[in-house]
Amino acid sequence: MKDKRLLISVVDDDQSICESLPDLLREFGFAAKAFSAGEEFLASDELAQTSCLILDVAMPGMTGLDLQNELAIRQQRIPIIFITAQRDEAIRPRLLKLGAVECLLKPFNEPDLLEAINLAFQGNH
């Protein structure tokens, strides 16, 4: 990849997220690539270049948690920001305990997303 900017990959089965979020990330100054499924991301060349992963919790087939587990098995240490439409109060603490940088509820706002990305790149996780 010739782009020297940090790559943020987005994995979400929601077509509108896959179309809009990479554009926003590019506006923030990052390189961005979207995938509609965890399996697609794992099979991609971008896996090794990804500096941060924005990952939907609930997807058909491989869920966000399944992908997080698979990355751990492969020893791919990529900071993960989960996004979810689920209004379950217990999910955020659980995801953070499992090593996620942040868990944002959809629809999230730009400042919250940028703050989570900055946290991911601080390397505290």
C-alpha positions in Angstrom: 0.0 0.0 0.0 1.6 3.3 -1.1 -0.5 5.4 1.2 1.7 6.4 4.2 -1.3 7.4 6.4 -2.4 5.0 9.1 -4.9 2.5 7.9 -8.2 2.1 9.7 -10.3 -0.8 8.6 -14.1 -0.9 9.1 -15.9 -4.2 9.3 -19.7 -3.8 9.3 -22.5 -5.6 7.5 -24.4 -2.3 7.3 -23.9 -1.0 3.7 -24.4 2.7 4.7 -21.7 2.4 7.4 -19.3 0.8 4.9 -19.9 3.7 2.4 -19.9 6.7 4.8 -17.5 5.8 7.5 -14.4 5.5 5.3 -15.1 8.9 3.8 -15.2 10.4 7.3 -12.0 8.6 8.3 -10.3 10.1 5.2 -11.5 13.5 6.3 -9.8 12.9 9.6 -6.6 12.2 7.7 -6.5 8.4 7.8 -6.4 5.8 5.1 -9.6 3.7 5.3 -11.0 0.5 3.9 -14.4 -1.1 4.5 -15.3 -4.8 4.6 -18.8 -6.2 4.9 -17.8 -9.3 6.8 -15.1 -10.5 9.2 -14.1 -13.3 6.9 -13.5 -10.8 4.1 -11.2 -8.7 6.3 -9.3 -11.8 7.5 -8.7 -12.8 3.9 -7.6 -9.3 2.8 -4.1 -7.9 2.2 -5.1 -5.0 4.5 -5.1 -7.2 7.6 -1.4 -6.8 8.1 -1.5 -3.0 7.4 -4.4 -2.2 9.7 -3.5 0.1 12.5 -7.0 0.3 14.0 -10.2 -1.7 13.5 -13.7 -0.3 13.7 -15.9 -3.4 14.2 -19.6 -4.0 14.4 -20.6 -6.2 17.3 -23.5 -8.0 15.7 -23.1 -9.3 12.2 -24.4 -12.5 10.5 -21.9 -15.3 10.3 -18.7 -14.1 12.1 -19.6 -11.6 14.8 -17.4 -8.8 16.0 -16.5 -10.9 19.0 -15.7 -13.9 16.8 -13.3 -11.7 14.7 -11.7 -10.3 17.9 -11.1 -13.9 19.1 -9.7 -14.9 15.7 -7.3 -11.9 15.7 -6.1 -12.9 19.2 -5.5 -16.5 18.0 -3.5 -15.2 15.1 -1.6 -12.8 17.4 -2.7 -9.8 15.4 -2.7 -7.1 18.0 -4.9 -4.5 16.3 -6.7 -1.9 18.5 -10.5 -2.4 18.2 -13.3 0.1 18.4 -16.6 -1.7 18.5 -19.7 0.0 17.2 -23.2 -1.3 17.9 -26.9 -0.5 17.5 -27.6 -2.7 20.5 -28.9 -0.8 23.5 -27.6 -3.3 26.0 -26.0 -1.6 29.0 -23.9 -4.7 29.8 -22.2 -4.9 26.4 -19.8 -1.9 26.6 -18.1 -3.0 29.9 -17.9 -6.5 28.6 -16.2 -5.5 25.4 -13.8 -3.2 27.2 -12.9 -6.0 29.6 -12.1 -8.2 26.6 -9.6 -5.6 25.3 -11.6 -3.2 23.1 -10.5 0.4 23.1 -14.0 1.7 23.1 -17.6 0.7 22.2 -19.7 3.4 20.5 -23.5 3.2 20.1 -24.8 3.9 16.6 -25.4 6.6 15.6 -22.2 8.0 17.2 -20.9 11.5 16.7 -17.7 12.5 15.1 -15.9 13.8 18.2 -16.6 10.6 20.1 -15.2 8.6 17.1 -12.1 10.7 16.8 -11.5 10.5 20.6 -11.7 6.7 20.4 -9.3 6.6 17.5 -6.9 8.8 19.3 -7.1 6.4 22.3 -6.4 3.5 20.0 -3.2 5.1 18.7 -2.0 6.0 22.2 -1.2 2.3 22.6 -2.6 1.9 26.1 -4.4 -1.2 25.1 
